[in-house]
Amino acid sequence: MNKLLLLFSLLFLFSCSEEEFSNLHTFKNNTEYNITIFPHEINQESTDSPYFELAVAPGEEKTYRTNEFYGIFDVKSSETEKVFGIDFNSQGVNVITAFNYKVRYSITGNASSADVTYGTSSGGTRQYTVNIPSNISFREFNDDFKYISAQNNQEHGGVTVEIFYEDISIAYDGCSGAYCIAMASN
């Protein structure tokens, strides 16, 4: 009986194809740039994980098959200084997009200056006085919470604050009058 169980186990193991144990990583380049995709450096801590670079042209979709599981990828292009984002869609495709900044805080209005407090990329806060208009930009942003407030430091005028995430406006607020405060957060 033990020999039969062992034989059945061996047949099962050898009947499984290598493809059943491989991972497919599909990437769709939704940018106008030629890009290269590679595993994030944290994946390379083990010398057993093979390094690869996958070149993907604008509008192209490519799949990389490996026995390794990679959860994080980096994207680079020699054609632009833009920041690249990867979003996993419902079809299991990693969609690559390009944008100017990961997070940008915008301070506008007809006041000449404001006292600003904002959330930083690392989860902290910073505070200082800015001339209006002004922008505070981050190419990388490691915190989920985005926040900005601006207080008009004059007796007239108004202030507007706006938060952009990957070049898309996600929150804004405005105020008018002496020492008013505009606040926005996600």
PDB file of C-alpha atoms in Angstrom:
ATOM      1  CA  MET A   1       0.000   0.000   0.000  1.00  0.00           C
ATOM      2  CA  ASN A   2       2.858   2.418   0.857  1.00  0.00           C
ATOM      3  CA  LYS A   3       4.511   1.670  -2.512  1.00  0.00           C
ATOM      4  CA  LEU A   4       1.247   2.416  -4.302  1.00  0.00           C
ATOM      5  CA  LEU A   5       0.857   5.707  -2.415  1.00  0.00           C
ATOM      6  CA  LEU A   6       4.452   6.663  -3.210  1.00  0.00           C
ATOM      7  CA  LEU A   7       3.986   5.774  -6.887  1.00  0.00           C
ATOM      8  CA  PHE A   8       0.762   7.833  -7.043  1.00  0.00           C
ATOM      9  CA  SER A   9       2.532  10.807  -5.406  1.00  0.00           C
ATOM     10  CA  LEU A  10       5.431  10.632  -7.865  1.00  0.00           C
ATOM     11  CA  LEU A  11       3.083  10.392 -10.843  1.00  0.00           C
ATOM     12  CA  PHE A  12       1.170  13.418  -9.584  1.00  0.00           C
ATOM     13  CA  LEU A  13       4.348  15.467  -9.127  1.00  0.00           C
ATOM     14  CA  PHE A  14       5.730  14.594 -12.560  1.00  0.00           C
ATOM     15  CA  SER A  15       2.390  15.137 -14.287  1.00  0.00           C
ATOM     16  CA  CYS A  16       2.257  18.759 -13.112  1.00  0.00           C
ATOM     17  CA  SER A  17       3.746  20.976 -15.793  1.00  0.00           C
ATOM     18  CA  GLU A  18       6.120  23.763 -14.959  1.00  0.00           C
ATOM     19  CA  GLU A  19       3.562  26.262 -16.281  1.00  0.00           C
ATOM     20  CA  GLU A  20       1.221  25.455 -13.408  1.00  0.00           C
ATOM     21  CA  PHE A  21       3.809  26.779 -10.971  1.00  0.00           C
ATOM     22  CA  SER A  22       4.813  29.867 -12.932  1.00  0.00           C
ATOM     23  CA  ASN A  23       3.604  33.429 -12.401  1.00  0.00           C
ATOM     24  CA  LEU A  24       2.494  35.682 -15.217  1.00  0.00           C
ATOM     25  CA  HIS A  25       3.167  39.405 -14.917  1.00  0.00           C
ATOM     26  CA  THR A  26       1.368  41.364 -17.639  1.00  0.00           C
ATOM     27  CA  PHE A  27       2.139  45.051 -18.235  1.00  0.00           C
ATOM     28  CA  LYS A  28       0.282  47.578 -20.407  1.00  0.00           C
ATOM     29  CA  ASN A  29       2.180  50.763 -21.269  1.00  0.00           C
ATOM     30  CA  ASN A  30      -0.425  53.576 -21.242  1.00  0.00           C
ATOM     31  CA  THR A  31       2.250  56.260 -21.720  1.00  0.00           C
ATOM     32  CA  GLU A  32       3.846  57.859 -24.752  1.00  0.00           C
ATOM     33  CA  TYR A  33       7.322  56.718 -23.652  1.00  0.00           C
ATOM     34  CA  ASN A  34       9.416  53.599 -24.177  1.00  0.00           C
ATOM     35  CA  ILE A  35       9.766  52.110 -20.702  1.00  0.00           C
ATOM     36  CA  THR A  36      11.685  49.363 -18.950  1.00  0.00           C
ATOM     37  CA  ILE A  37      10.105  47.367 -16.124  1.00  0.00           C
ATOM     38  CA  PHE A  38      12.194  45.486 -13.570  1.00  0.00           C
ATOM     39  CA  PRO A  39      11.713  43.951 -10.107  1.00  0.00           C
ATOM     40  CA  HIS A  40      11.960  46.417  -7.219  1.00  0.00           C
ATOM     41  CA  GLU A  41      15.298  46.194  -5.383  1.00  0.00           C
ATOM     42  CA  ILE A  42      13.618  44.684  -2.292  1.00  0.00           C
ATOM     43  CA  ASN A  43      12.874  41.601  -4.445  1.00  0.00           C
ATOM     44  CA  GLN A  44      16.587  41.177  -5.090  1.00  0.00           C
ATOM     45  CA  GLU A  45      17.556  40.549  -1.451  1.00  0.00           C
ATOM     46  CA  SER A  46      17.573  36.853  -2.266  1.00  0.00           C
ATOM     47  CA  THR A  47      20.232  35.819  -4.770  1.00  0.00           C
ATOM     48  CA  ASP A  48      17.830  33.072  -5.931  1.00  0.00           C
ATOM     49  CA  SER A  49      15.460  35.603  -7.507  1.00  0.00           C
ATOM     50  CA  PRO A  50      16.403  36.240 -11.130  1.00  0.00           C
ATOM     51  CA  TYR A  51      16.679  39.853 -12.235  1.00  0.00           C
ATOM     52  CA  PHE A  52      14.956  40.834 -15.463  1.00  0.00           C
ATOM     53  CA  GLU A  53      14.293  43.942 -17.516  1.00  0.00           C
ATOM     54  CA  LEU A  54      11.235  44.043 -19.744  1.00  0.00           C
ATOM     55  CA  ALA A  55      11.116  46.722 -22.470  1.00  0.00           C
ATOM     56  CA  VAL A  56       7.571  47.849 -23.340  1.00  0.00           C
ATOM     57  CA  ALA A  57       6.798  50.341 -26.131  1.00  0.00           C
ATOM     58  CA  PRO A  58       4.021  52.968 -25.915  1.00  0.00           C
ATOM     59  CA  GLY A  59       0.589  51.318 -26.107  1.00  0.00           C
ATOM     60  CA  GLU A  60       2.115  47.830 -25.980  1.00  0.00           C
ATOM     61  CA  GLU A  61       1.109  44.998 -23.625  1.00  0.00           C
ATOM     62  CA  LYS A  62       3.690  42.356 -22.665  1.00  0.00           C
ATOM     63  CA  THR A  63       3.705  39.370 -20.328  1.00  0.00           C
ATOM     64  CA  TYR A  64       6.698  38.063 -18.387  1.00  0.00           C
ATOM     65  CA  ARG A  65       6.543  34.451 -17.119  1.00  0.00           C
ATOM     66  CA  THR A  66       8.629  33.398 -14.123  1.00  0.00           C
ATOM     67  CA  ASN A  67       8.618  30.875 -11.311  1.00  0.00           C
ATOM     68  CA  GLU A  68       9.283  33.753  -8.910  1.00  0.00           C
ATOM     69  CA  PHE A  69       6.574  35.907  -7.395  1.00  0.00           C
ATOM     70  CA  TYR A  70       7.277  39.620  -7.694  1.00  0.00           C
ATOM     71  CA  GLY A  71       4.900  41.943  -5.914  1.00  0.00           C
ATOM     72  CA  ILE A  72       6.612  45.270  -6.578  1.00  0.00           C
ATOM     73  CA  PHE A  73       8.063  46.583  -9.828  1.00  0.00           C
ATOM     74  CA  ASP A  74       9.930  49.728 -10.847  1.00  0.00           C
ATOM     75  CA  VAL A  75       9.591  51.557 -14.150  1.00  0.00           C
ATOM     76  CA  LYS A  76      12.154  53.781 -15.850  1.00  0.00           C
ATOM     77  CA  SER A  77      12.533  55.609 -19.149  1.00  0.00           C
ATOM     78  CA  SER A  78      15.468  57.495 -20.623  1.00  0.00           C
ATOM     79  CA  GLU A  79      12.988  59.661 -22.567  1.00  0.00           C
ATOM     80  CA  THR A  80      11.408  61.611 -19.692  1.00  0.00           C
ATOM     81  CA  GLU A  81      11.754  62.792 -16.107  1.00  0.00           C
ATOM     82  CA  LYS A  82       8.103  61.973 -15.366  1.00  0.00           C
ATOM     83  CA  VAL A  83       7.064  59.698 -12.518  1.00  0.00           C
ATOM     84  CA  PHE A  84       5.503  56.330 -13.388  1.00  0.00           C
ATOM     85  CA  GLY A  85       2.667  54.612 -11.576  1.00  0.00           C
ATOM     86  CA  ILE A  86       1.490  51.016 -11.772  1.00  0.00           C
ATOM     87  CA  ASP A  87      -2.171  50.167 -11.198  1.00  0.00           C
ATOM     88  CA  PHE A  88      -3.404  46.571 -11.178  1.00  0.00           C
ATOM     89  CA  ASN A  89      -6.689  46.390 -13.120  1.00  0.00           C
ATOM     90  CA  SER A  90      -9.560  43.877 -12.906  1.00  0.00           C
ATOM     91  CA  GLN A  91      -8.174  41.833 -15.831  1.00  0.00           C
ATOM     92  CA  GLY A  92      -4.940  41.168 -13.923  1.00  0.00           C
ATOM     93  CA  VAL A  93      -2.877  43.630 -15.961  1.00  0.00           C
ATOM     94  CA  ASN A  94      -0.380  46.082 -14.464  1.00  0.00           C
ATOM     95  CA  VAL A  95      -1.235  49.356 -16.233  1.00  0.00           C
ATOM     96  CA  ILE A  96       1.627  51.867 -16.435  1.00  0.00           C
ATOM     97  CA  THR A  97       0.836  55.604 -16.401  1.00  0.00           C
ATOM     98  CA  ALA A  98       3.058  58.694 -16.325  1.00  0.00           C
ATOM     99  CA  PHE A  99       2.542  61.929 -14.406  1.00  0.00           C
ATOM    100  CA  ASN A 100       4.513  64.996 -13.352  1.00  0.00           C
ATOM    101  CA  TYR A 101       4.335  64.529  -9.582  1.00  0.00           C
ATOM    102  CA  LYS A 102       2.973  61.882  -7.251  1.00  0.00           C
ATOM    103  CA  VAL A 103       1.527  64.619  -5.002  1.00  0.00           C
ATOM    104  CA  ARG A 104       1.363  68.368  -5.559  1.00  0.00           C
ATOM    105  CA  TYR A 105      -0.114  70.948  -3.189  1.00  0.00           C
ATOM    106  CA  SER A 106      -1.219  74.183  -4.863  1.00  0.00           C
ATOM    107  CA  ILE A 107      -1.761  77.489  -3.036  1.00  0.00           C
ATOM    108  CA  THR A 108      -3.462  80.243  -5.066  1.00  0.00           C
ATOM    109  CA  GLY A 109      -5.632  83.290  -4.446  1.00  0.00           C
ATOM    110  CA  ASN A 110      -5.468  87.062  -4.424  1.00  0.00           C
ATOM    111  CA  ALA A 111      -3.679  87.366  -1.077  1.00  0.00           C
ATOM    112  CA  SER A 112       0.060  87.905  -1.456  1.00  0.00           C
ATOM    113  CA  SER A 113       1.201  85.327   1.131  1.00  0.00           C
ATOM    114  CA  ALA A 114      -0.102  82.627   3.493  1.00  0.00           C
ATOM    115  CA  ASP A 115       1.040  80.506   6.407  1.00  0.00           C
ATOM    116  CA  VAL A 116       0.962  76.905   5.160  1.00  0.00           C
ATOM    117  CA  THR A 117       0.879  73.552   6.964  1.00  0.00           C
ATOM    118  CA  TYR A 118       1.034  70.363   4.897  1.00  0.00           C
ATOM    119  CA  GLY A 119       1.524  66.615   5.209  1.00  0.00           C
ATOM    120  CA  THR A 120       4.866  65.292   4.008  1.00  0.00           C
ATOM    121  CA  SER A 121       5.738  62.167   2.081  1.00  0.00           C
ATOM    122  CA  SER A 122       6.937  60.410   5.236  1.00  0.00           C
ATOM    123  CA  GLY A 123       3.824  61.149   7.323  1.00  0.00           C
ATOM    124  CA  GLY A 124       5.103  64.230   9.117  1.00  0.00           C
ATOM    125  CA  THR A 125       4.050  67.867   8.769  1.00  0.00           C
ATOM    126  CA  ARG A 126       5.858  71.024   7.724  1.00  0.00           C
ATOM    127  CA  GLN A 127       4.923  74.621   8.277  1.00  0.00           C
ATOM    128  CA  TYR A 128       6.138  77.869   6.702  1.00  0.00           C
ATOM    129  CA  THR A 129       5.064  81.080   4.968  1.00  0.00           C
ATOM    130  CA  VAL A 130       4.757  81.079   1.157  1.00  0.00           C
ATOM    131  CA  ASN A 131       4.174  83.723  -1.493  1.00  0.00           C
ATOM    132  CA  ILE A 132       1.011  83.184  -3.528  1.00  0.00           C
ATOM    133  CA  PRO A 133       0.811  81.471  -5.967  1.00  0.00           C
ATOM    134  CA  SER A 134       2.972  78.573  -4.814  1.00  0.00           C
ATOM    135  CA  ASN A 135       3.301  74.802  -5.297  1.00  0.00           C
ATOM    136  CA  ILE A 136       4.775  72.109  -3.065  1.00  0.00           C
ATOM    137  CA  SER A 137       5.536  68.967  -5.060  1.00  0.00           C
ATOM    138  CA  PHE A 138       6.656  65.401  -4.327  1.00  0.00           C
ATOM    139  CA  ARG A 139       7.939  62.947  -6.951  1.00  0.00           C
ATOM    140  CA  GLU A 140       7.459  60.145  -4.405  1.00  0.00           C
ATOM    141  CA  PHE A 141       4.895  60.078  -1.604  1.00  0.00           C
ATOM    142  CA  ASN A 142       4.965  57.234   0.914  1.00  0.00           C
ATOM    143  CA  ASP A 143       2.013  58.253   3.098  1.00  0.00           C
ATOM    144  CA  ASP A 144      -1.669  57.643   2.324  1.00  0.00           C
ATOM    145  CA  PHE A 145      -2.830  60.837   4.058  1.00  0.00           C
ATOM    146  CA  LYS A 146      -2.522  64.118   2.179  1.00  0.00           C
ATOM    147  CA  TYR A 147      -3.306  67.427   3.924  1.00  0.00           C
ATOM    148  CA  ILE A 148      -2.759  71.133   3.370  1.00  0.00           C
ATOM    149  CA  SER A 149      -4.015  74.283   5.078  1.00  0.00           C
ATOM    150  CA  ALA A 150      -3.204  77.886   4.256  1.00  0.00           C
ATOM    151  CA  GLN A 151      -4.041  80.894   6.399  1.00  0.00           C
ATOM    152  CA  ASN A 152      -4.281  84.284   4.734  1.00  0.00           C
ATOM    153  CA  ASN A 153      -1.909  86.457   6.754  1.00  0.00           C
ATOM    154  CA  GLN A 154      -3.429  89.750   5.562  1.00  0.00           C
ATOM    155  CA  GLU A 155      -6.584  91.735   6.304  1.00  0.00           C
ATOM    156  CA  HIS A 156      -7.896  91.347   2.762  1.00  0.00           C
ATOM    157  CA  GLY A 157      -7.840  88.826  -0.076  1.00  0.00           C
ATOM    158  CA  GLY A 158      -8.481  85.122  -0.243  1.00  0.00           C
ATOM    159  CA  VAL A 159      -6.654  81.792  -0.388  1.00  0.00           C
ATOM    160  CA  THR A 160      -7.379  78.533  -2.213  1.00  0.00           C
ATOM    161  CA  VAL A 161      -5.611  75.193  -1.610  1.00  0.00           C
ATOM    162  CA  GLU A 162      -5.780  72.147  -3.849  1.00  0.00           C
ATOM    163  CA  ILE A 163      -4.297  68.650  -3.674  1.00  0.00           C
ATOM    164  CA  PHE A 164      -3.294  66.849  -6.871  1.00  0.00           C
ATOM    165  CA  TYR A 165      -2.553  63.109  -6.815  1.00  0.00           C
ATOM    166  CA  GLU A 166      -0.839  61.849  -9.973  1.00  0.00           C
ATOM    167  CA  ASP A 167      -1.849  65.117 -11.707  1.00  0.00           C
ATOM    168  CA  ILE A 168      -5.555  64.702 -10.798  1.00  0.00           C
ATOM    169  CA  SER A 169      -7.275  67.092  -8.385  1.00  0.00           C
ATOM    170  CA  ILE A 170      -8.549  65.135  -5.372  1.00  0.00           C
ATOM    171  CA  ALA A 171      -9.435  67.896  -2.866  1.00  0.00           C
ATOM    172  CA  TYR A 172      -9.670  71.684  -2.631  1.00  0.00           C
ATOM    173  CA  ASP A 173     -10.972  74.468  -0.417  1.00  0.00           C
ATOM    174  CA  GLY A 174     -10.984  78.243  -0.439  1.00  0.00           C
ATOM    175  CA  CYS A 175     -11.679  81.142   1.874  1.00  0.00           C
ATOM    176  CA  SER A 176     -11.933  84.912   1.641  1.00  0.00           C
ATOM    177  CA  GLY A 177     -11.287  87.580   4.228  1.00  0.00           C
ATOM    178  CA  ALA A 178      -8.897  88.597   6.942  1.00  0.00           C
ATOM    179  CA  TYR A 179      -6.816  85.704   8.296  1.00  0.00           C
ATOM    180  CA  CYS A 180      -9.190  83.060   6.902  1.00  0.00           C
ATOM    181  CA  ILE A 181      -8.036  79.422   6.628  1.00  0.00           C
ATOM    182  CA  ALA A 182      -8.508  77.076   3.658  1.00  0.00           C
ATOM    183  CA  MET A 183      -8.058  73.332   4.377  1.00  0.00           C
ATOM    184  CA  ALA A 184      -8.057  70.264   2.122  1.00  0.00           C
ATOM    185  CA  SER A 185      -7.331  66.575   2.743  1.00  0.00           C
ATOM    186  CA  ASN A 186      -8.016  63.251   1.123  1.00  0.00           C
TER     187      ASN A 186
END
